PDB file of C-alpha atoms in Angstrom:
ATOM      1  CA  UNK A   1      85.731  14.627  48.050  1.00 58.00           C
ATOM      2  CA  UNK A   2      87.647  17.182  45.389  1.00 64.00           C
ATOM      3  CA  UNK A   3      87.715  20.026  47.787  1.00 89.00           C
ATOM      4  CA  UNK A   4      90.536  22.749  48.943  1.00 95.00           C
ATOM      5  CA  UNK A   5      89.599  24.897  51.528  1.00 96.00           C
ATOM      6  CA  UNK A   6      90.724  28.429  52.393  1.00 97.00           C
ATOM      7  CA  UNK A   7      90.034  30.318  55.033  1.00 96.00           C
ATOM      8  CA  UNK A   8      89.274  33.056  55.556  1.00 96.00           C
ATOM      9  CA  UNK A   9      87.458  34.123  52.853  1.00 94.00           C
ATOM     10  CA  UNK A  10      88.003  37.656  53.255  1.00 96.00           C
ATOM     11  CA  UNK A  11      90.730  39.564  55.176  1.00 96.00           C
ATOM     12  CA  UNK A  12      91.572  43.035  55.621  1.00 95.00           C
ATOM     13  CA  UNK A  13      95.022  43.972  57.234  1.00 93.00           C
ATOM     14  CA  UNK A  14      97.119  47.004  57.638  1.00 90.00           C
ATOM     15  CA  UNK A  15     100.426  47.495  56.094  1.00 89.00           C
ATOM     16  CA  UNK A  16     102.307  46.597  59.875  1.00 88.00           C
ATOM     17  CA  UNK A  17     100.346  43.578  60.401  1.00 89.00           C
ATOM     18  CA  UNK A  18     100.851  39.949  60.677  1.00 94.00           C
ATOM     19  CA  UNK A  19      98.858  37.413  59.154  1.00 96.00           C
ATOM     20  CA  UNK A  20      98.269  33.959  58.017  1.00 97.00           C
ATOM     21  CA  UNK A  21      96.109  32.230  55.050  1.00 98.00           C
ATOM     22  CA  UNK A  22      95.334  28.664  55.531  1.00 98.00           C
ATOM     23  CA  UNK A  23      94.869  25.798  52.647  1.00 98.00           C
ATOM     24  CA  UNK A  24      93.701  22.501  53.440  1.00 97.00           C
ATOM     25  CA  UNK A  25      92.931  19.095  51.155  1.00 96.00           C
ATOM     26  CA  UNK A  26      92.196  15.886  52.161  1.00 92.00           C
ATOM     27  CA  UNK A  27      92.433  14.296  48.634  1.00 93.00           C
ATOM     28  CA  UNK A  28      96.126  12.775  49.363  1.00 93.00           C
ATOM     29  CA  UNK A  29      97.626  14.991  46.716  1.00 94.00           C
ATOM     30  CA  UNK A  30     101.341  15.668  47.250  1.00 94.00           C
ATOM     31  CA  UNK A  31     101.576  19.099  45.327  1.00 95.00           C
ATOM     32  CA  UNK A  32     100.482  22.186  46.933  1.00 96.00           C
ATOM     33  CA  UNK A  33     100.460  25.342  44.839  1.00 95.00           C
ATOM     34  CA  UNK A  34      99.959  29.412  46.000  1.00 97.00           C
ATOM     35  CA  UNK A  35      98.715  31.478  43.337  1.00 96.00           C
ATOM     36  CA  UNK A  36      97.741  35.423  43.639  1.00 96.00           C
ATOM     37  CA  UNK A  37      95.279  36.983  41.299  1.00 93.00           C
ATOM     38  CA  UNK A  38      94.447  40.602  40.314  1.00 93.00           C
ATOM     39  CA  UNK A  39      90.912  41.717  39.214  1.00 87.00           C
ATOM     40  CA  UNK A  40      90.298  40.667  35.283  1.00 83.00           C
ATOM     41  CA  UNK A  41      93.595  39.188  35.179  1.00 87.00           C
ATOM     42  CA  UNK A  42      94.662  35.321  35.426  1.00 88.00           C
ATOM     43  CA  UNK A  43      96.078  33.818  38.543  1.00 91.00           C
ATOM     44  CA  UNK A  44      99.934  33.958  38.745  1.00 93.00           C
ATOM     45  CA  UNK A  45     101.977  31.334  40.349  1.00 93.00           C
ATOM     46  CA  UNK A  46     103.862  31.979  43.493  1.00 96.00           C
ATOM     47  CA  UNK A  47     104.921  29.156  45.161  1.00 96.00           C
ATOM     48  CA  UNK A  48     104.952  24.830  44.780  1.00 94.00           C
ATOM     49  CA  UNK A  49     105.049  22.482  47.588  1.00 95.00           C
ATOM     50  CA  UNK A  50     105.996  18.811  46.649  1.00 93.00           C
ATOM     51  CA  UNK A  51     105.911  16.007  48.869  1.00 94.00           C
ATOM     52  CA  UNK A  52     106.271  19.067  51.901  1.00 94.00           C
ATOM     53  CA  UNK A  53     109.051  20.678  50.638  1.00 95.00           C
ATOM     54  CA  UNK A  54     109.077  23.891  48.557  1.00 95.00           C
ATOM     55  CA  UNK A  55     110.307  23.271  45.178  1.00 92.00           C
ATOM     56  CA  UNK A  56     109.204  26.243  43.249  1.00 90.00           C
ATOM     57  CA  UNK A  57     109.317  30.115  44.374  1.00 92.00           C
ATOM     58  CA  UNK A  58     108.645  32.522  41.462  1.00 91.00           C
ATOM     59  CA  UNK A  59     110.451  35.237  42.482  1.00 90.00           C
ATOM     60  CA  UNK A  60     108.136  36.655  45.476  1.00 95.00           C
ATOM     61  CA  UNK A  61     109.007  39.166  47.794  1.00 95.00           C
ATOM     62  CA  UNK A  62     110.180  38.183  51.293  1.00 95.00           C
ATOM     63  CA  UNK A  63     106.900  39.565  53.177  1.00 96.00           C
ATOM     64  CA  UNK A  64     105.280  36.380  51.576  1.00 97.00           C
ATOM     65  CA  UNK A  65     106.391  33.056  53.792  1.00 97.00           C
ATOM     66  CA  UNK A  66     104.816  29.768  52.270  1.00 97.00           C
ATOM     67  CA  UNK A  67     104.989  26.951  55.040  1.00 97.00           C
ATOM     68  CA  UNK A  68     103.853  23.105  54.612  1.00 96.00           C
ATOM     69  CA  UNK A  69     103.313  21.548  58.049  1.00 94.00           C
ATOM     70  CA  UNK A  70     101.966  18.405  56.725  1.00 93.00           C
ATOM     71  CA  UNK A  71     100.860  16.865  53.543  1.00 90.00           C
ATOM     72  CA  UNK A  72      97.370  18.225  54.008  1.00 95.00           C
ATOM     73  CA  UNK A  73      97.925  21.536  54.846  1.00 97.00           C
ATOM     74  CA  UNK A  74      99.624  24.566  53.082  1.00 97.00           C
ATOM     75  CA  UNK A  75      99.880  28.332  55.255  1.00 98.00           C
ATOM     76  CA  UNK A  76     100.515  31.610  53.672  1.00 98.00           C
ATOM     77  CA  UNK A  77     102.302  33.994  56.152  1.00 97.00           C
ATOM     78  CA  UNK A  78     102.051  37.682  55.601  1.00 96.00           C
ATOM     79  CA  UNK A  79     104.123  40.430  57.045  1.00 94.00           C
ATOM     80  CA  UNK A  80     104.625  44.284  55.993  1.00 93.00           C
ATOM     81  CA  UNK A  81     102.405  44.071  52.917  1.00 94.00           C
ATOM     82  CA  UNK A  82     102.084  46.844  50.452  1.00 95.00           C
ATOM     83  CA  UNK A  83      98.308  48.025  49.055  1.00 95.00           C
ATOM     84  CA  UNK A  84      99.485  46.521  45.644  1.00 95.00           C
ATOM     85  CA  UNK A  85      99.272  43.083  47.330  1.00 96.00           C
ATOM     86  CA  UNK A  86      95.757  43.408  47.627  1.00 97.00           C
ATOM     87  CA  UNK A  87      94.379  40.426  45.346  1.00 96.00           C
ATOM     88  CA  UNK A  88      92.583  36.940  45.458  1.00 95.00           C
ATOM     89  CA  UNK A  89      95.100  34.582  46.971  1.00 97.00           C
ATOM     90  CA  UNK A  90      94.293  30.793  45.500  1.00 96.00           C
ATOM     91  CA  UNK A  91      95.440  27.998  46.920  1.00 97.00           C
ATOM     92  CA  UNK A  92      95.273  24.575  44.672  1.00 95.00           C
ATOM     93  CA  UNK A  93      96.484  20.752  44.772  1.00 95.00           C
ATOM     94  CA  UNK A  94      97.379  18.067  42.623  1.00 93.00           C
ATOM     95  CA  UNK A  95      98.311  14.616  42.772  1.00 92.00           C
ATOM     96  CA  UNK A  96     101.693  15.305  41.201  1.00 89.00           C
ATOM     97  CA  UNK A  97     103.360  18.120  39.902  1.00 85.00           C
ATOM     98  CA  UNK A  98     103.734  17.160  36.249  1.00 79.00           C
ATOM     99  CA  UNK A  99     101.840  19.158  33.975  1.00 75.00           C
ATOM    100  CA  UNK A 100      99.412  16.283  33.403  1.00 78.00           C
ATOM    101  CA  UNK A 101      97.999  16.882  36.825  1.00 85.00           C
ATOM    102  CA  UNK A 102      94.795  18.564  37.188  1.00 86.00           C
ATOM    103  CA  UNK A 103      95.076  21.267  39.627  1.00 89.00           C
ATOM    104  CA  UNK A 104      92.238  21.587  42.407  1.00 91.00           C
ATOM    105  CA  UNK A 105      91.506  25.244  43.250  1.00 93.00           C
ATOM    106  CA  UNK A 106      90.470  26.381  46.594  1.00 94.00           C
ATOM    107  CA  UNK A 107      87.672  29.287  46.963  1.00 93.00           C
ATOM    108  CA  UNK A 108      90.395  32.015  47.309  1.00 95.00           C
ATOM    109  CA  UNK A 109      90.868  34.339  50.283  1.00 96.00           C
ATOM    110  CA  UNK A 110      90.245  37.872  49.239  1.00 95.00           C
ATOM    111  CA  UNK A 111      92.997  39.782  51.043  1.00 96.00           C
ATOM    112  CA  UNK A 112      92.626  44.005  51.444  1.00 96.00           C
ATOM    113  CA  UNK A 113      95.860  45.550  52.482  1.00 95.00           C
ATOM    114  CA  UNK A 114      95.286  49.185  53.632  1.00 92.00           C
TER     115      UNK A 114
ATOM    116  CA  UNK B   1     107.577  32.514  25.231  1.00 72.00           C
ATOM    117  CA  UNK B   2     104.797  30.320  26.325  1.00 72.00           C
ATOM    118  CA  UNK B   3     101.910  31.948  25.866  1.00 90.00           C
ATOM    119  CA  UNK B   4      97.975  31.671  25.725  1.00 94.00           C
ATOM    120  CA  UNK B   5      95.817  34.333  24.101  1.00 95.00           C
ATOM    121  CA  UNK B   6      92.089  34.407  24.158  1.00 96.00           C
ATOM    122  CA  UNK B   7      89.064  36.086  22.659  1.00 96.00           C
ATOM    123  CA  UNK B   8      87.043  37.452  22.643  1.00 97.00           C
ATOM    124  CA  UNK B   9      88.065  39.425  26.237  1.00 95.00           C
ATOM    125  CA  UNK B  10      83.955  39.318  27.194  1.00 96.00           C
ATOM    126  CA  UNK B  11      80.693  38.915  25.504  1.00 97.00           C
ATOM    127  CA  UNK B  12      77.254  38.703  26.641  1.00 98.00           C
ATOM    128  CA  UNK B  13      74.303  36.597  25.193  1.00 97.00           C
ATOM    129  CA  UNK B  14      71.003  36.188  25.955  1.00 97.00           C
ATOM    130  CA  UNK B  15      69.896  33.124  27.906  1.00 98.00           C
ATOM    131  CA  UNK B  16      69.301  30.025  25.334  1.00 97.00           C
ATOM    132  CA  UNK B  17      71.532  30.916  23.191  1.00 97.00           C
ATOM    133  CA  UNK B  18      74.943  29.263  22.368  1.00 98.00           C
ATOM    134  CA  UNK B  19      78.606  30.826  22.492  1.00 97.00           C
ATOM    135  CA  UNK B  20      82.078  29.960  21.484  1.00 98.00           C
ATOM    136  CA  UNK B  21      85.076  30.963  23.153  1.00 98.00           C
ATOM    137  CA  UNK B  22      88.729  31.054  21.597  1.00 98.00           C
ATOM    138  CA  UNK B  23      92.330  30.167  22.904  1.00 98.00           C
ATOM    139  CA  UNK B  24      95.356  30.179  20.739  1.00 97.00           C
ATOM    140  CA  UNK B  25      98.885  29.229  22.151  1.00 95.00           C
ATOM    141  CA  UNK B  26     102.337  28.834  21.568  1.00 93.00           C
ATOM    142  CA  UNK B  27     103.098  26.711  24.377  1.00 87.00           C
ATOM    143  CA  UNK B  28     105.818  23.915  23.523  1.00 84.00           C
ATOM    144  CA  UNK B  29     106.120  21.081  24.224  1.00 86.00           C
ATOM    145  CA  UNK B  30     102.395  20.703  24.573  1.00 88.00           C
ATOM    146  CA  UNK B  31     101.134  18.247  26.930  1.00 88.00           C
ATOM    147  CA  UNK B  32      97.549  18.947  27.462  1.00 91.00           C
ATOM    148  CA  UNK B  33      95.030  22.023  27.630  1.00 94.00           C
ATOM    149  CA  UNK B  34      92.233  22.445  30.326  1.00 94.00           C
ATOM    150  CA  UNK B  35      89.621  24.735  30.463  1.00 96.00           C
ATOM    151  CA  UNK B  36      88.479  26.172  33.538  1.00 95.00           C
ATOM    152  CA  UNK B  37      85.115  28.181  34.582  1.00 96.00           C
ATOM    153  CA  UNK B  38      86.013  31.016  37.251  1.00 94.00           C
ATOM    154  CA  UNK B  39      82.948  32.636  38.845  1.00 92.00           C
ATOM    155  CA  UNK B  40      83.506  36.129  40.442  1.00 87.00           C
ATOM    156  CA  UNK B  41      85.204  35.860  43.606  1.00 82.00           C
ATOM    157  CA  UNK B  42      85.936  32.063  43.352  1.00 86.00           C
ATOM    158  CA  UNK B  43      88.744  29.548  42.515  1.00 89.00           C
ATOM    159  CA  UNK B  44      88.616  28.029  38.608  1.00 91.00           C
ATOM    160  CA  UNK B  45      86.771  24.647  38.633  1.00 92.00           C
ATOM    161  CA  UNK B  46      88.346  22.332  35.933  1.00 91.00           C
ATOM    162  CA  UNK B  47      85.496  22.084  32.693  1.00 95.00           C
ATOM    163  CA  UNK B  48      87.621  19.697  30.385  1.00 94.00           C
ATOM    164  CA  UNK B  49      91.390  18.756  29.848  1.00 91.00           C
ATOM    165  CA  UNK B  50      92.788  17.465  26.356  1.00 93.00           C
ATOM    166  CA  UNK B  51      95.533  15.958  25.199  1.00 90.00           C
ATOM    167  CA  UNK B  52      97.216  15.448  22.152  1.00 86.00           C
ATOM    168  CA  UNK B  53      95.491  12.811  20.891  1.00 89.00           C
ATOM    169  CA  UNK B  54      91.815  14.466  21.665  1.00 91.00           C
ATOM    170  CA  UNK B  55      90.090  16.599  19.431  1.00 92.00           C
ATOM    171  CA  UNK B  56      86.882  16.987  21.381  1.00 96.00           C
ATOM    172  CA  UNK B  57      85.403  16.793  24.809  1.00 95.00           C
ATOM    173  CA  UNK B  58      82.051  17.423  26.380  1.00 96.00           C
ATOM    174  CA  UNK B  59      80.732  17.945  29.833  1.00 95.00           C
ATOM    175  CA  UNK B  60      76.975  18.402  29.765  1.00 96.00           C
ATOM    176  CA  UNK B  61      76.559  21.595  27.984  1.00 97.00           C
ATOM    177  CA  UNK B  62      80.066  22.608  27.718  1.00 98.00           C
ATOM    178  CA  UNK B  63      81.855  21.134  24.555  1.00 98.00           C
ATOM    179  CA  UNK B  64      86.122  22.050  24.059  1.00 98.00           C
ATOM    180  CA  UNK B  65      87.872  21.096  20.463  1.00 97.00           C
ATOM    181  CA  UNK B  66      91.218  21.179  20.288  1.00 97.00           C
ATOM    182  CA  UNK B  67      93.395  21.609  16.912  1.00 95.00           C
ATOM    183  CA  UNK B  68      97.173  20.798  18.010  1.00 91.00           C
ATOM    184  CA  UNK B  69      98.078  20.959  14.454  1.00 92.00           C
ATOM    185  CA  UNK B  70      97.071  25.189  14.490  1.00 94.00           C
ATOM    186  CA  UNK B  71      97.435  25.205  18.403  1.00 95.00           C
ATOM    187  CA  UNK B  72      93.969  26.478  18.631  1.00 96.00           C
ATOM    188  CA  UNK B  73      91.100  25.365  21.104  1.00 97.00           C
ATOM    189  CA  UNK B  74      87.460  26.263  21.550  1.00 98.00           C
ATOM    190  CA  UNK B  75      84.969  26.124  24.243  1.00 98.00           C
ATOM    191  CA  UNK B  76      81.309  26.159  22.747  1.00 98.00           C
ATOM    192  CA  UNK B  77      78.132  26.559  25.467  1.00 98.00           C
ATOM    193  CA  UNK B  78      75.016  25.332  24.177  1.00 98.00           C
ATOM    194  CA  UNK B  79      72.121  26.819  25.279  1.00 98.00           C
ATOM    195  CA  UNK B  80      73.584  29.117  27.877  1.00 97.00           C
ATOM    196  CA  UNK B  81      72.012  29.657  31.438  1.00 97.00           C
ATOM    197  CA  UNK B  82      72.287  32.736  33.783  1.00 97.00           C
ATOM    198  CA  UNK B  83      74.550  30.322  35.791  1.00 96.00           C
ATOM    199  CA  UNK B  84      77.120  30.047  33.085  1.00 97.00           C
ATOM    200  CA  UNK B  85      77.809  33.541  33.405  1.00 97.00           C
ATOM    201  CA  UNK B  86      81.549  33.520  34.407  1.00 97.00           C
ATOM    202  CA  UNK B  87      85.196  33.598  33.314  1.00 96.00           C
ATOM    203  CA  UNK B  88      86.732  31.236  31.112  1.00 97.00           C
ATOM    204  CA  UNK B  89      89.971  30.194  31.468  1.00 96.00           C
ATOM    205  CA  UNK B  90      92.382  28.289  29.035  1.00 96.00           C
ATOM    206  CA  UNK B  91      95.404  26.875  30.387  1.00 94.00           C
ATOM    207  CA  UNK B  92      98.147  25.020  28.205  1.00 93.00           C
ATOM    208  CA  UNK B  93     100.474  22.875  30.061  1.00 89.00           C
ATOM    209  CA  UNK B  94     104.077  21.836  28.772  1.00 83.00           C
ATOM    210  CA  UNK B  95     104.633  19.084  31.634  1.00 73.00           C
ATOM    211  CA  UNK B  96     106.347  21.294  33.905  1.00 74.00           C
ATOM    212  CA  UNK B  97     104.176  24.399  34.321  1.00 81.00           C
ATOM    213  CA  UNK B  98     100.592  26.044  33.108  1.00 86.00           C
ATOM    214  CA  UNK B  99     100.284  28.869  31.041  1.00 90.00           C
ATOM    215  CA  UNK B 100      97.366  30.420  31.889  1.00 92.00           C
ATOM    216  CA  UNK B 101      95.302  32.743  29.377  1.00 94.00           C
ATOM    217  CA  UNK B 102      93.705  36.339  30.525  1.00 92.00           C
ATOM    218  CA  UNK B 103      89.862  34.675  30.407  1.00 94.00           C
ATOM    219  CA  UNK B 104      86.808  35.497  28.491  1.00 96.00           C
ATOM    220  CA  UNK B 105      84.224  36.829  30.753  1.00 96.00           C
ATOM    221  CA  UNK B 106      80.430  35.798  29.784  1.00 98.00           C
ATOM    222  CA  UNK B 107      77.590  37.353  30.662  1.00 98.00           C
ATOM    223  CA  UNK B 108      74.214  35.907  30.084  1.00 98.00           C
ATOM    224  CA  UNK B 109      71.228  37.893  30.278  1.00 97.00           C
ATOM    225  CA  UNK B 110      67.644  36.769  30.442  1.00 96.00           C
TER     226      UNK B 110
END
């Protein structure tokens, strides 16, 4: 099973809402990632978790708050987002965090902020 | 600065024809290079991964080449099918971080 599952597939929220994106993998991977992808652009790394601890935060605004409850789950809590935050949010996982590790991506959550 | 440049930005081909996508990079030190296929609205799926010592790798109708001396890679699609319509992303790793290219959008027409 090389599947990374993301929910929901689509999300529409207002700028005052609080919502969460969820990501799950059962491959025993110890590294998990959040990426943001705008249309026709490559994914941009947001956060990296290694062994359930946040190891990289790519200067992401505090309105995005990641959480790793256990080794299989990764959440991204959203609050007071801006319309420019509308994008495809991708979760990925890999065995480790080194560049030699293949990242497996989920199908993404399409987020629209009104 | 680590950079990955892909060309062309987009291309249209007829079903059954072949095409080649290019990737040039300046990532250093080099660890590996991957090609991902991304269908619209979906996450990227790994096609091939090559390390420094590998200069060609195939996955079905997809064949990737790597010239580590010139820092160039190509992805060749043979006998294209409608399902090959997607964005193809070149990703280069330097052991710590992935650098993504902007992708080439391939449209296969019947």
